[in-house]
Amino acid sequence: MGRVEDMQDPLIAAEVWLAEGRAVALATVVETWGSAPRPVGSHLVIDSEGNFFGSVSGGCVEGAVIEEASEVIASGQPRLLEFGVADETAWRVGLSCGGRIRVQLERIGE
Amino acid sequence: MRRDLLHALNRARVNRQAIATLSDERGETVRLIREGEQAEDVPGEVLARAFRSGKPSMVEVAGGALFLNVYLPPPRIVVIGAVHISQALAPMARLAGYDLTIIDPRTAFATEDRFEGVDLRPDWPEDVLKTFPLDAHTALAAVTHDPKIDDYPLSQALKAGCFYVGALGSRKTHARRVERLLAFGHSQSEIDRISAPIGLDIGAASPGEIAVAVLADIISAYRKRAIASPAGDAS
């Protein structure tokens, strides 16, 4: 079981990054259907340079989330993203057996 | 999510307080809900279930669904007594996903040799618990048989609202313990929370079997626990 105190925790990492003056977005798995590699509640944090920490799928879906993150950081508007069987990247990451995930992506702001 | 919300969320988690977050329909985390608090949009039983199970969920409300995430501190077991039962309990607890700490001031018992890789504190509970406080997500098992060592942590466990409090000893031993705890100022109903004789009644005889009974008792208490009130949880 992960300890909150270490840096092995995306939410702690997000705070450390903010303290360093970096702009940060937070992605969270909010729903899964079928077999999904990461459980609901999993976090990924992304900064405006595209650095990231954590995981929402364990693979290629991260790339798409990171791309969207720069826009969310710029606009401050949250987004709900869905990846499913019809999605090519999701297919490759192993969500092919009927799996779908929904990810919320939001900026950490003042 | 506002930065101050993230800060408060992390602070609660580092302090081993159970906490939930609620997102709006757009995917923005807008609120923190502490264990025992009410939230106008979320039915009480949904919140209670989330805090008991540790499972996030979508909450149906008029006009959509809100995401309720929940963060529980990892459950842990504090064992008073570096005895044979503890030697068996330590690896079992790890396999079941519980952190475990053993406290025993008797340095002949509390040795690295006997407890390799275990968080072992060879000091009096009075000293250890000053910097390592018990809480609602902790189980306490007192197994030394020695009132000088067991009584203080048992009393602290009752005060801290540990989700499980167990004490080794025969019914006669326990009757005397109850007298002492009453003298400490604990009420009978508080003392009745103590599982004694310790462990599920499976007829356990050997130290290994008693460890199984104790761990099963702890798991049962954890999975079926009522949700603690926020009293005394102020950060």
CSV table of C-alpha atoms in Angstrom, one decimal:
chain,number,residue,atom,x,y,z
A,1,MET,CA,0.0,0.0,0.0
A,2,GLY,CA,1.5,3.4,-1.0
A,3,ARG,CA,2.5,5.8,1.6
A,4,VAL,CA,1.2,9.3,1.2
A,5,GLU,CA,4.4,10.8,2.5
A,6,ASP,CA,6.6,9.8,-0.4
A,7,MET,CA,6.8,11.4,-3.7
A,8,GLN,CA,5.4,8.2,-5.2
A,9,ASP,CA,2.0,10.0,-5.1
A,10,PRO,CA,0.7,12.2,-7.9
A,11,LEU,CA,-1.2,14.6,-5.6
A,12,ILE,CA,1.9,15.3,-3.5
A,13,ALA,CA,3.9,15.7,-6.7
A,14,ALA,CA,1.3,18.2,-8.0
A,15,GLU,CA,1.8,20.3,-4.9
A,16,VAL,CA,5.6,20.2,-5.1
A,17,TRP,CA,5.4,21.2,-8.8
A,18,LEU,CA,3.1,24.1,-8.0
A,19,ALA,CA,5.5,25.3,-5.3
A,20,GLU,CA,8.2,25.2,-8.0
A,21,GLY,CA,6.1,27.6,-10.1
A,22,ARG,CA,5.0,25.1,-12.6
A,23,ALA,CA,1.5,25.1,-14.1
A,24,VAL,CA,-0.2,21.8,-13.4
A,25,ALA,CA,-3.2,19.7,-14.6
A,26,LEU,CA,-4.7,16.8,-12.8
A,27,ALA,CA,-6.2,13.8,-14.6
A,28,THR,CA,-8.4,11.3,-12.7
A,29,VAL,CA,-10.1,8.1,-13.8
A,30,VAL,CA,-13.8,8.7,-13.0
A,31,GLU,CA,-15.4,5.7,-14.6
A,32,THR,CA,-14.4,2.4,-16.2
A,33,TRP,CA,-16.4,-0.2,-18.1
A,34,GLY,CA,-15.2,-3.7,-18.8
A,35,SER,CA,-11.5,-4.4,-18.1
A,36,ALA,CA,-9.5,-1.3,-17.4
A,37,PRO,CA,-5.8,-1.3,-16.4
A,38,ARG,CA,-6.1,1.4,-13.7
A,39,PRO,CA,-8.9,1.6,-11.1
A,40,VAL,CA,-11.3,4.5,-10.7
A,41,GLY,CA,-9.7,7.3,-8.7
A,42,SER,CA,-6.2,6.8,-10.2
A,43,HIS,CA,-4.3,10.1,-10.9
A,44,LEU,CA,-1.9,11.5,-13.4
A,45,VAL,CA,-0.4,15.0,-13.1
A,46,ILE,CA,0.9,16.9,-16.0
A,47,ASP,CA,2.8,20.2,-16.2
A,48,SER,CA,2.7,22.7,-19.1
A,49,GLU,CA,6.0,21.3,-20.5
A,50,GLY,CA,4.4,17.9,-20.8
A,51,ASN,CA,6.2,16.3,-17.8
A,52,PHE,CA,3.9,13.8,-16.1
A,53,PHE,CA,3.7,11.6,-13.0
A,54,GLY,CA,1.3,8.9,-12.2
A,55,SER,CA,-1.0,6.8,-14.4
A,56,VAL,CA,-4.6,6.6,-15.7
A,57,SER,CA,-4.2,3.7,-18.0
A,58,GLY,CA,-0.8,2.3,-17.9
A,59,GLY,CA,0.0,3.1,-21.5
A,60,CYS,CA,-0.9,5.0,-24.6
A,61,VAL,CA,-3.9,6.8,-23.4
A,62,GLU,CA,-1.5,8.9,-21.3
A,63,GLY,CA,-0.2,10.5,-24.5
A,64,ALA,CA,-3.6,11.8,-25.5
A,65,VAL,CA,-4.3,13.0,-21.9
A,66,ILE,CA,-1.0,14.8,-21.8
A,67,GLU,CA,-1.8,16.5,-25.2
A,68,GLU,CA,-5.1,17.8,-23.9
A,69,ALA,CA,-3.6,18.9,-20.6
A,70,SER,CA,-1.7,21.8,-22.2
A,71,GLU,CA,-5.1,23.2,-23.5
A,72,VAL,CA,-6.7,22.7,-20.1
A,73,ILE,CA,-3.8,24.5,-18.4
A,74,ALA,CA,-4.1,27.3,-20.9
A,75,SER,CA,-7.9,27.7,-20.7
A,76,GLY,CA,-8.5,26.7,-17.1
A,77,GLN,CA,-11.6,24.8,-18.4
A,78,PRO,CA,-12.0,21.2,-17.2
A,79,ARG,CA,-12.7,18.4,-19.7
A,80,LEU,CA,-14.1,14.9,-19.6
A,81,LEU,CA,-12.3,12.6,-21.9
A,82,GLU,CA,-13.5,9.1,-22.9
A,83,PHE,CA,-11.3,6.3,-24.4
A,84,GLY,CA,-12.9,3.1,-25.6
A,85,VAL,CA,-12.8,0.2,-27.9
A,86,ALA,CA,-13.2,2.3,-31.0
A,87,ASP,CA,-10.2,4.4,-30.1
A,88,GLU,CA,-7.0,3.3,-31.8
A,89,THR,CA,-4.7,4.2,-28.9
A,90,ALA,CA,-7.0,2.5,-26.4
A,91,TRP,CA,-6.9,-0.6,-28.5
A,92,ARG,CA,-3.2,-0.7,-28.3
A,93,VAL,CA,-3.1,-0.1,-24.6
A,94,GLY,CA,-5.3,-3.1,-24.0
A,95,LEU,CA,-8.7,-1.7,-23.5
A,96,SER,CA,-9.8,-3.8,-26.5
A,97,CYS,CA,-12.0,-6.3,-24.6
A,98,GLY,CA,-14.9,-4.0,-24.3
A,99,GLY,CA,-13.0,-1.7,-22.0
A,100,ARG,CA,-13.7,2.0,-21.8
A,101,ILE,CA,-12.5,4.7,-19.4
A,102,ARG,CA,-13.6,8.2,-18.7
A,103,VAL,CA,-11.0,10.7,-17.4
A,104,GLN,CA,-11.6,14.1,-15.9
A,105,LEU,CA,-8.9,16.6,-16.6
A,106,GLU,CA,-8.7,19.9,-14.7
A,107,ARG,CA,-6.2,22.6,-14.0
A,108,ILE,CA,-4.9,23.1,-10.4
A,109,GLY,CA,-5.4,26.8,-10.1
A,110,GLU,CA,-5.7,29.7,-7.6
B,1,MET,CA,-9.3,22.1,-8.5
B,2,ARG,CA,-8.2,25.1,-6.5
B,3,ARG,CA,-4.7,24.9,-5.1
B,4,ASP,CA,-5.9,25.4,-1.5
B,5,LEU,CA,-8.2,22.4,-1.9
B,6,LEU,CA,-5.3,20.2,-3.1
B,7,HIS,CA,-3.3,21.4,-0.1
B,8,ALA,CA,-6.1,20.5,2.4
B,9,LEU,CA,-6.6,17.2,0.7
B,10,ASN,CA,-2.9,16.3,0.9
B,11,ARG,CA,-2.7,17.5,4.5
B,12,ALA,CA,-5.6,15.2,5.5
B,13,ARG,CA,-4.0,12.3,3.7
B,14,VAL,CA,-0.6,12.8,5.3
B,15,ASN,CA,-2.4,13.1,8.7
B,16,ARG,CA,-4.1,9.8,8.1
B,17,GLN,CA,-7.6,11.3,8.0
B,18,ALA,CA,-10.2,9.8,5.6
B,19,ILE,CA,-11.4,12.3,3.1
B,20,ALA,CA,-13.5,12.5,-0.1
B,21,THR,CA,-13.6,14.9,-3.0
B,22,LEU,CA,-16.6,15.8,-5.1
B,23,SER,CA,-16.4,16.9,-8.8
B,24,ASP,CA,-19.0,18.8,-10.7
B,25,GLU,CA,-20.5,17.7,-14.0
B,26,ARG,CA,-17.7,19.4,-16.0
B,27,GLY,CA,-15.0,17.4,-14.3
B,28,GLU,CA,-13.8,20.0,-11.8
B,29,THR,CA,-13.1,19.0,-8.2
B,30,VAL,CA,-15.1,21.5,-6.2
B,31,ARG,CA,-15.4,20.2,-2.7
B,32,LEU,CA,-13.7,18.2,0.1
B,33,ILE,CA,-15.8,16.1,2.4
B,34,ARG,CA,-14.3,14.8,5.6
B,35,GLU,CA,-15.4,11.5,7.2
B,36,GLY,CA,-18.5,12.1,9.3
B,37,GLU,CA,-19.4,15.3,7.5
B,38,GLN,CA,-22.7,15.7,5.5
B,39,ALA,CA,-22.8,16.9,1.9
B,40,GLU,CA,-26.0,18.3,0.5
B,41,ASP,CA,-25.8,16.7,-2.9
B,42,VAL,CA,-24.7,13.2,-1.7
B,43,PRO,CA,-27.0,10.9,0.2
B,44,GLY,CA,-25.6,9.9,3.6
B,45,GLU,CA,-25.6,6.2,2.8
B,46,VAL,CA,-23.6,6.8,-0.4
B,47,LEU,CA,-21.0,8.7,1.6
B,48,ALA,CA,-21.0,6.1,4.4
B,49,ARG,CA,-20.5,3.3,1.8
B,50,ALA,CA,-17.6,5.3,0.2
B,51,PHE,CA,-15.8,5.8,3.5
B,52,ARG,CA,-16.3,2.2,4.5
B,53,SER,CA,-15.3,0.6,1.2
B,54,GLY,CA,-12.7,3.2,0.0
B,55,LYS,CA,-14.3,2.9,-3.5
B,56,PRO,CA,-14.9,6.0,-5.6
B,57,SER,CA,-18.2,6.2,-7.4
B,58,MET,CA,-20.5,8.3,-9.7
B,59,VAL,CA,-23.3,9.8,-7.7
B,60,GLU,CA,-26.6,10.4,-9.5
B,61,VAL,CA,-28.1,13.8,-8.8
B,62,ALA,CA,-30.8,15.8,-10.5
B,63,GLY,CA,-29.3,16.9,-13.8
B,64,GLY,CA,-26.4,14.6,-14.0
B,65,ALA,CA,-23.8,12.5,-12.2
B,66,LEU,CA,-21.0,13.8,-9.9
B,67,PHE,CA,-17.7,12.0,-9.3
B,68,LEU,CA,-17.0,11.1,-5.6
B,69,ASN,CA,-13.4,10.1,-5.0
B,70,VAL,CA,-12.4,8.8,-1.6
B,71,TYR,CA,-9.0,8.5,0.1
B,72,LEU,CA,-8.7,6.2,3.1
B,73,PRO,CA,-5.5,6.0,5.1
B,74,PRO,CA,-3.9,2.6,4.8
B,75,PRO,CA,-5.2,0.4,7.7
B,76,ARG,CA,-2.5,-0.6,10.1
B,77,ILE,CA,-2.0,-2.9,13.1
B,78,VAL,CA,-0.1,-2.0,16.2
B,79,VAL,CA,0.9,-5.0,18.2
B,80,ILE,CA,1.9,-4.6,21.8
B,81,GLY,CA,4.3,-7.5,22.5
B,82,ALA,CA,7.1,-9.0,20.4
B,83,VAL,CA,6.0,-12.6,21.2
B,84,HIS,CA,5.4,-15.8,19.1
B,85,ILE,CA,2.0,-14.7,18.0
B,86,SER,CA,3.4,-11.4,16.7
B,87,GLN,CA,6.1,-13.3,14.8
B,88,ALA,CA,3.3,-15.2,12.9
B,89,LEU,CA,1.1,-12.2,12.6
B,90,ALA,CA,3.7,-9.9,11.0
B,91,PRO,CA,4.0,-11.7,7.6
B,92,MET,CA,0.3,-12.6,7.5
B,93,ALA,CA,-0.7,-8.9,8.0
B,94,ARG,CA,1.7,-7.9,5.2
B,95,LEU,CA,0.1,-10.4,2.9
B,96,ALA,CA,-3.4,-9.1,3.7
B,97,GLY,CA,-2.3,-5.5,2.9
B,98,TYR,CA,-2.1,-4.1,6.5
B,99,ASP,CA,0.9,-2.1,7.7
B,100,LEU,CA,2.1,-3.5,11.1
B,101,THR,CA,4.2,-2.1,13.9
B,102,ILE,CA,5.3,-4.0,17.0
B,103,ILE,CA,6.0,-2.3,20.3
B,104,ASP,CA,7.7,-4.0,23.2
B,105,PRO,CA,10.1,-2.5,25.8
B,106,ARG,CA,11.6,-5.9,26.6
B,107,THR,CA,14.7,-5.9,24.4
B,108,ALA,CA,15.1,-9.6,24.9
B,109,PHE,CA,11.9,-10.1,22.9
B,110,ALA,CA,12.1,-7.2,20.5
B,111,THR,CA,15.1,-8.2,18.5
B,112,GLU,CA,15.9,-7.8,14.8
B,113,ASP,CA,16.7,-11.5,14.6
B,114,ARG,CA,13.2,-12.5,15.6
B,115,PHE,CA,11.5,-9.8,13.5
B,116,GLU,CA,13.4,-9.3,10.3
B,117,GLY,CA,12.0,-6.6,8.1
B,118,VAL,CA,9.3,-5.6,10.7
B,119,ASP,CA,8.8,-2.1,12.0
B,120,LEU,CA,9.9,-2.9,15.6
B,121,ARG,CA,9.9,-0.3,18.4
B,122,PRO,CA,11.9,-1.7,21.4
B,123,ASP,CA,10.5,1.0,23.8
B,124,TRP,CA,7.6,1.5,26.2
B,125,PRO,CA,4.3,2.2,24.5
B,126,GLU,CA,4.1,5.4,26.6
B,127,ASP,CA,7.1,6.7,24.7
B,128,VAL,CA,6.4,5.3,21.2
B,129,LEU,CA,2.8,6.5,21.1
B,130,LYS,CA,3.9,10.1,21.8
B,131,THR,CA,5.3,10.4,18.2
B,132,PHE,CA,3.2,7.6,16.7
B,133,PRO,CA,-0.4,8.3,17.7
B,134,LEU,CA,-3.1,5.7,17.3
B,135,ASP,CA,-6.2,6.6,15.2
B,136,ALA,CA,-9.5,5.3,13.9
B,137,HIS,CA,-7.7,3.5,11.0
B,138,THR,CA,-5.5,1.5,13.4
B,139,ALA,CA,-6.1,-1.8,15.1
B,140,LEU,CA,-4.5,-2.4,18.4
B,141,ALA,CA,-3.7,-5.9,19.6
B,142,ALA,CA,-2.1,-6.2,23.1
B,143,VAL,CA,-0.5,-9.6,23.6
B,144,THR,CA,2.1,-9.3,26.3
B,145,HIS,CA,0.0,-10.6,29.2
B,146,ASP,CA,1.7,-7.9,31.3
B,147,PRO,CA,-0.6,-5.1,32.6
B,148,LYS,CA,2.4,-2.8,33.0
B,149,ILE,CA,2.9,-2.9,29.2
B,150,ASP,CA,-0.6,-3.6,27.9
B,151,ASP,CA,-2.8,-1.3,29.9
B,152,TYR,CA,-1.6,2.1,28.7
B,153,PRO,CA,-1.9,1.3,25.0
B,154,LEU,CA,-5.3,-0.3,25.5
B,155,SER,CA,-6.5,2.8,27.2
B,156,GLN,CA,-5.1,5.0,24.4
B,157,ALA,CA,-6.7,2.8,21.7
B,158,LEU,CA,-10.1,3.3,23.3
B,159,LYS,CA,-9.6,7.0,23.4
B,160,ALA,CA,-8.4,7.2,19.8
B,161,GLY,CA,-11.3,5.2,18.5
B,162,CYS,CA,-9.2,2.4,17.0
B,163,PHE,CA,-11.4,0.3,14.7
B,164,TYR,CA,-10.2,-2.7,16.6
B,165,VAL,CA,-9.0,-3.2,20.2
B,166,GLY,CA,-8.0,-6.7,21.3
B,167,ALA,CA,-6.3,-8.1,24.4
B,168,LEU,CA,-4.8,-11.5,25.0
B,169,GLY,CA,-5.7,-13.2,28.3
B,170,SER,CA,-8.2,-15.5,29.9
B,171,ARG,CA,-11.6,-14.3,31.0
B,172,LYS,CA,-10.2,-14.0,34.6
B,173,THR,CA,-7.3,-11.9,33.4
B,174,HIS,CA,-9.7,-9.8,31.4
B,175,ALA,CA,-12.0,-9.3,34.4
B,176,ARG,CA,-9.1,-7.8,36.3
B,177,ARG,CA,-8.2,-5.7,33.3
B,178,VAL,CA,-11.7,-4.3,33.1
B,179,GLU,CA,-11.5,-3.3,36.8
B,180,ARG,CA,-8.2,-1.4,36.1
B,181,LEU,CA,-9.7,0.3,32.9
B,182,LEU,CA,-12.7,1.4,34.9
B,183,ALA,CA,-10.4,2.9,37.5
B,184,PHE,CA,-8.7,4.8,34.6
B,185,GLY,CA,-12.0,6.4,33.9
B,186,HIS,CA,-13.2,4.4,30.9
B,187,SER,CA,-16.9,3.6,30.8
B,188,GLN,CA,-18.2,0.0,30.6
B,189,SER,CA,-19.5,0.5,27.1
B,190,GLU,CA,-16.1,1.7,25.9
B,191,ILE,CA,-14.4,-1.3,27.6
B,192,ASP,CA,-16.9,-3.6,26.0
B,193,ARG,CA,-15.3,-2.7,22.6
B,194,ILE,CA,-12.3,-4.8,23.6
B,195,SER,CA,-12.1,-8.1,21.9
B,196,ALA,CA,-11.2,-10.5,24.8
B,197,PRO,CA,-10.3,-13.3,24.7
B,198,ILE,CA,-8.6,-11.9,21.6
B,199,GLY,CA,-9.4,-13.2,18.1
B,200,LEU,CA,-12.3,-14.9,16.3
B,201,ASP,CA,-13.4,-18.0,18.2
B,202,ILE,CA,-12.0,-20.7,15.9
B,203,GLY,CA,-10.5,-22.8,18.7
B,204,ALA,CA,-7.0,-21.5,18.0
B,205,ALA,CA,-4.3,-23.1,20.1
B,206,SER,CA,-0.8,-22.5,18.6
B,207,PRO,CA,0.7,-19.1,18.2
B,208,GLY,CA,0.2,-19.3,14.4
B,209,GLU,CA,-3.4,-20.3,14.8
B,210,ILE,CA,-4.0,-17.5,17.3
B,211,ALA,CA,-2.4,-15.1,14.8
B,212,VAL,CA,-4.9,-16.2,12.1
B,213,ALA,CA,-7.8,-15.7,14.6
B,214,VAL,CA,-6.5,-12.2,15.5
B,215,LEU,CA,-6.0,-11.2,11.9
B,216,ALA,CA,-9.5,-12.5,10.9
B,217,ASP,CA,-11.0,-10.6,13.8
B,218,ILE,CA,-9.2,-7.4,12.7
B,219,ILE,CA,-10.3,-7.8,9.1
B,220,SER,CA,-13.9,-8.4,10.1
B,221,ALA,CA,-13.8,-5.2,12.3
B,222,TYR,CA,-12.3,-3.2,9.5
B,223,ARG,CA,-14.7,-4.3,6.7
B,224,LYS,CA,-17.8,-4.0,8.9
B,225,ARG,CA,-16.9,-0.9,10.9
B,226,ALA,CA,-19.3,1.9,11.4
B,227,ILE,CA,-18.1,5.3,10.2
B,228,ALA,CA,-16.3,7.3,12.9
B,229,SER,CA,-17.6,10.7,13.9
B,230,PRO,CA,-15.3,13.6,13.1
B,231,ALA,CA,-15.0,14.5,16.8
B,232,GLY,CA,-11.4,14.8,17.8
B,233,ASP,CA,-10.3,14.6,14.1
B,234,ALA,CA,-9.7,18.3,13.7
B,235,SER,CA,-6.5,19.0,11.8
